[in-house]
Short mmCIF file of C-alpha atoms in Angstrom, two decimals:
data_model
loop_
_atom_site.label_atom_id
_atom_site.label_comp_id
_atom_site.label_asym_id
_atom_site.label_seq_id
_atom_site.Cartn_x
_atom_site.Cartn_y
_atom_site.Cartn_z
CA MET U 1338 47.90 189.99 70.77
CA ALA U 1339 46.86 187.58 68.04
CA LEU U 1340 44.89 189.09 65.18
CA PRO U 1341 41.50 187.56 64.26
CA HIS U 1342 41.45 185.22 61.25
CA PHE U 1343 40.06 186.69 58.01
CA ARG U 1344 39.40 185.29 54.57
CA CYS U 1345 39.19 187.11 51.23
CA LEU U 1346 36.04 186.97 49.15
CA ALA U 1347 36.54 188.07 45.53
CA LEU U 1348 33.82 190.42 44.28
CA GLY U 1349 34.48 191.78 40.81
CA ALA U 1350 38.04 193.11 40.57
CA SER U 1351 38.58 193.64 44.29
CA ALA U 1352 39.14 191.40 47.27
CA ILE U 1353 37.31 192.17 50.51
CA PRO U 1354 38.41 190.72 53.86
CA VAL U 1355 35.54 188.74 55.31
CA SER U 1356 35.26 187.28 58.77
CA PRO U 1357 34.62 183.53 58.78
CA HIS U 1358 31.58 184.18 61.00
CA VAL U 1359 29.80 186.02 58.17
CA PHE U 1360 28.75 182.79 56.47
CA SER U 1361 26.60 179.91 57.64
CA ALA U 1362 26.52 176.76 55.56
CA GLU U 1363 23.42 175.07 54.16
CA PRO U 1364 23.12 171.67 52.41
CA ARG U 1365 24.59 171.18 48.90
CA GLY U 1366 27.09 174.00 49.26
CA ARG U 1367 24.67 176.92 49.33
CA MET U 1368 25.68 179.78 51.59
CA VAL U 1369 23.64 182.33 53.53
CA THR U 1370 25.10 185.79 54.06
CA ASP U 1371 24.61 188.37 56.77
CA GLY U 1372 24.81 192.07 56.11
CA GLU U 1373 25.73 193.38 52.67
CA VAL U 1374 28.11 190.62 51.57
CA ARG U 1375 26.55 188.34 48.94
CA VAL U 1376 27.98 185.01 47.75
CA LEU U 1377 27.62 184.76 43.97
CA GLN U 1378 28.59 181.10 43.55
CA SER U 1379 29.74 178.24 45.72
CA GLY U 1380 30.37 174.56 45.24
CA GLY U 1381 33.10 172.15 44.29
CA SER U 1382 34.56 169.14 46.05
CA ARG U 1383 37.45 166.70 45.86
CA ILE U 1384 38.41 165.80 42.29
CA ASN U 1385 39.19 162.12 42.94
CA LEU U 1386 35.73 160.89 43.96
CA ARG U 1387 34.83 160.05 40.34
CA ARG U 1388 36.92 158.66 37.51
CA ALA U 1389 38.78 161.40 35.66
CA LEU U 1390 39.10 161.51 31.86
CA PHE U 1391 41.86 162.55 29.51
CA SER U 1392 40.92 164.19 26.23
CA LYS U 1393 41.64 162.12 23.14
CA ASP U 1394 44.79 164.14 22.34
CA GLY U 1395 45.96 163.99 25.97
CA LYS U 1396 46.11 167.78 26.32
CA TYR U 1397 43.33 168.06 28.90
CA LEU U 1398 42.29 166.30 32.08
CA LEU U 1399 38.61 166.48 33.06
CA CYS U 1400 37.64 165.94 36.69
CA VAL U 1401 34.31 165.94 38.51
CA SER U 1402 34.29 168.37 41.43
CA GLY U 1403 30.97 168.46 43.27
CA ASP U 1404 28.36 170.00 40.98
CA ALA U 1405 31.01 171.20 38.50
CA ILE U 1406 33.54 169.70 36.08
CA LYS U 1407 37.07 171.10 36.08
CA VAL U 1408 39.20 171.21 32.93
CA PHE U 1409 42.98 171.03 33.53
CA SER U 1410 45.86 171.51 31.12
CA THR U 1411 48.22 168.53 31.22
CA ALA U 1412 51.08 170.75 30.01
CA THR U 1413 50.86 173.38 32.77
CA ASP U 1414 48.71 171.63 35.46
CA GLU U 1415 46.55 174.77 35.40
CA CYS U 1416 42.78 174.62 35.89
CA LEU U 1417 41.61 176.36 32.72
CA HIS U 1418 37.97 176.66 33.72
CA ALA U 1419 35.07 174.88 35.40
CA LEU U 1420 31.87 173.74 33.71
CA TRP U 1421 28.90 174.98 35.72
CA SER U 1422 25.29 174.15 34.88
CA HIS U 1423 24.17 171.13 36.91
CA ARG U 1424 22.00 171.86 39.96
CA ASP U 1425 23.24 168.88 41.97
CA LEU U 1426 26.27 166.60 42.25
CA VAL U 1427 27.81 165.43 38.97
CA THR U 1428 28.06 161.64 39.09
CA GLY U 1429 29.62 160.70 35.75
CA ILE U 1430 31.44 162.05 32.68
CA GLN U 1431 32.23 160.50 29.31
CA LEU U 1432 33.71 161.82 26.07
CA TYR U 1433 31.07 162.14 23.35
CA PRO U 1434 31.70 159.37 20.77
CA ASN U 1435 30.92 161.59 17.76
CA ASN U 1436 33.21 164.46 18.76
CA PRO U 1437 36.34 164.12 20.96
CA LEU U 1438 36.10 167.81 21.95
CA GLN U 1439 32.67 167.33 23.49
CA LEU U 1440 31.72 165.84 26.84
CA LEU U 1441 28.65 164.15 28.31
CA SER U 1442 27.89 164.46 32.02
CA CYS U 1443 25.14 163.15 34.29
CA SER U 1444 23.98 164.37 37.67
CA LEU U 1445 21.67 163.74 40.60
CA ASP U 1446 19.57 166.59 39.17
CA GLY U 1447 18.19 164.12 36.59
CA THR U 1448 19.84 165.56 33.49
CA ILE U 1449 22.51 164.60 30.98
CA LYS U 1450 24.39 167.54 29.49
CA LEU U 1451 26.46 167.78 26.32
CA TRP U 1452 29.37 170.24 26.63
CA ASP U 1453 31.96 171.92 24.50
CA PHE U 1454 34.59 171.57 27.21
CA LEU U 1455 37.15 173.81 25.50
CA ASP U 1456 34.80 176.80 25.33
CA GLY U 1457 33.08 175.84 28.58
CA ILE U 1458 29.52 176.00 27.23
CA VAL U 1459 26.50 173.69 27.39
CA ILE U 1460 25.41 172.56 23.93
CA LYS U 1461 22.34 170.59 24.96
CA THR U 1462 20.52 169.36 28.07
CA PHE U 1463 18.64 166.04 28.05
CA LEU U 1464 15.95 165.71 30.72
CA ILE U 1465 15.86 162.18 32.15
CA GLU U 1466 13.87 163.06 35.29
CA ARG U 1467 15.58 160.38 37.37
CA ARG U 1468 18.48 160.70 39.79
CA LEU U 1469 21.52 159.45 37.85
CA PHE U 1470 24.49 157.77 39.55
CA GLY U 1471 26.71 156.74 36.64
CA LEU U 1472 27.08 157.25 32.88
CA TYR U 1473 28.46 154.99 30.13
CA THR U 1474 28.80 155.37 26.36
CA SER U 1475 29.40 153.04 23.45
CA ALA U 1476 30.40 153.46 19.82
CA SER U 1477 26.85 154.61 19.06
CA ALA U 1478 26.40 158.23 20.09
CA ASP U 1479 22.61 157.91 19.91
CA CYS U 1480 22.39 155.69 22.98
CA VAL U 1481 23.96 156.00 26.43
CA TYR U 1482 23.63 153.93 29.59
CA ALA U 1483 23.09 155.14 33.14
CA ILE U 1484 22.49 153.95 36.68
CA CYS U 1485 19.39 155.44 38.26
CA GLN U 1486 17.16 154.95 41.26
CA GLY U 1487 14.56 152.24 40.68
CA GLY U 1488 11.12 153.82 40.96
CA SER U 1489 10.23 155.25 44.36
CA SER U 1490 12.78 153.11 46.18
CA THR U 1491 15.90 154.86 47.42
CA ARG U 1492 17.79 151.57 47.90
CA ARG U 1493 17.18 149.89 44.54
CA PHE U 1494 19.05 150.91 41.41
CA ASP U 1495 18.45 150.11 37.75
CA LEU U 1496 20.74 150.08 34.73
CA ILE U 1497 18.95 151.83 31.87
CA SER U 1498 19.61 152.63 28.23
CA ILE U 1499 18.68 156.11 27.02
CA LYS U 1500 18.19 157.05 23.39
CA LEU U 1501 19.26 160.68 23.11
CA PRO U 1502 16.69 162.58 21.03
CA LYS U 1503 17.85 164.38 17.91
CA SER U 1504 16.28 167.74 18.52
CA THR U 1505 17.33 171.27 17.62
CA ALA U 1506 16.08 172.53 20.99
CA GLN U 1507 18.76 173.24 23.58
CA GLU U 1508 16.70 171.40 26.21
CA CYS U 1509 14.71 168.28 25.39
CA LYS U 1510 13.20 165.32 27.23
CA ALA U 1511 14.47 161.79 26.61
CA THR U 1512 11.38 159.61 26.21
CA GLN U 1513 12.97 156.35 25.00
CA VAL U 1514 14.30 154.85 28.23
CA THR U 1515 14.68 151.06 28.63
CA VAL U 1516 15.51 149.18 31.83
CA LEU U 1517 18.24 146.61 31.11
CA PHE U 1518 18.85 145.33 34.67
CA THR U 1519 17.13 145.88 37.98
CA ASP U 1520 18.75 145.78 41.40
CA VAL U 1521 22.29 146.68 40.28
CA HIS U 1522 25.03 148.19 42.42
CA SER U 1523 24.89 151.98 42.72
CA SER U 1524 28.66 152.37 42.32
CA HIS U 1525 29.81 153.42 38.85
CA LYS U 1526 32.82 151.10 39.29
CA CYS U 1527 30.63 147.98 39.11
CA THR U 1528 29.40 148.52 35.53
CA ALA U 1529 31.28 148.85 32.24
CA VAL U 1530 30.66 148.77 28.49
CA GLY U 1531 32.64 146.15 26.59
CA ARG U 1532 34.90 146.46 23.58
CA GLU U 1533 33.31 148.42 20.70
CA GLY U 1534 30.05 148.54 22.63
CA GLU U 1535 29.13 144.92 21.91
CA TYR U 1536 28.08 144.16 25.48
CA ILE U 1537 27.63 145.71 28.89
CA VAL U 1538 28.59 144.04 32.18
CA THR U 1539 27.54 144.74 35.73
CA ALA U 1540 28.48 143.13 39.05
CA ARG U 1541 26.14 142.69 41.99
CA ARG U 1542 27.16 140.83 45.15
CA HIS U 1543 28.66 137.52 43.87
CA THR U 1544 27.17 137.67 40.35
CA LEU U 1545 28.58 139.08 37.11
CA ILE U 1546 25.93 139.75 34.45
CA VAL U 1547 26.85 140.15 30.76
CA TYR U 1548 24.27 141.58 28.34
CA PHE U 1549 24.91 141.48 24.59
CA LEU U 1550 23.28 144.54 23.06
CA LYS U 1551 22.63 143.22 19.53
CA SER U 1552 21.30 139.76 20.38
CA LYS U 1553 19.76 140.94 23.69
CA GLU U 1554 21.08 137.80 25.38
CA THR U 1555 22.01 137.74 29.06
CA PHE U 1556 24.65 135.52 30.68
CA ARG U 1557 25.34 135.19 34.40
#
């Protein structure tokens, strides 16, 4: 007679066999438990949905995985740890221009986070209060660029520049937000920052738009 299928749920130092019928799934990876079994954390996803990054020295590979960011060793292929703090899907990661051992990430939860990805800790959280779909950096660490939903519309997206506030608080609100383009493509693949941060380009339908940041000139 075939034995029923069981899975192991790690709780502390022990592993407890758990029937697959114990859990029922809810949106965004949350789980509901029956009985005395309690899920402490759930999440993750495929690691190839967003562009991965290598650290500047090539020792680490950083990959978005659902609402987390996984840090891999390129020498051993081992996942060293995962960066958990966002409350929704992570939609973009970039190395911090001022420090190659730090990472910026954006999420649908409306925040940009600055990480020490080696220690796996959040250094600072910037509150943007808009759903963010892509993140871009330039040579200037004070300003980043992001794709967000345009106002109350769920089908229109804007490309914005965000001046990151210099605050000693671990959590602070970004108040200097400027809309560069309206009605851009929501895909992070359709926008890029040019060489040395001189310009930013975005593609929409059959049009390529180039915006020079210093002169504030736009070419189509």
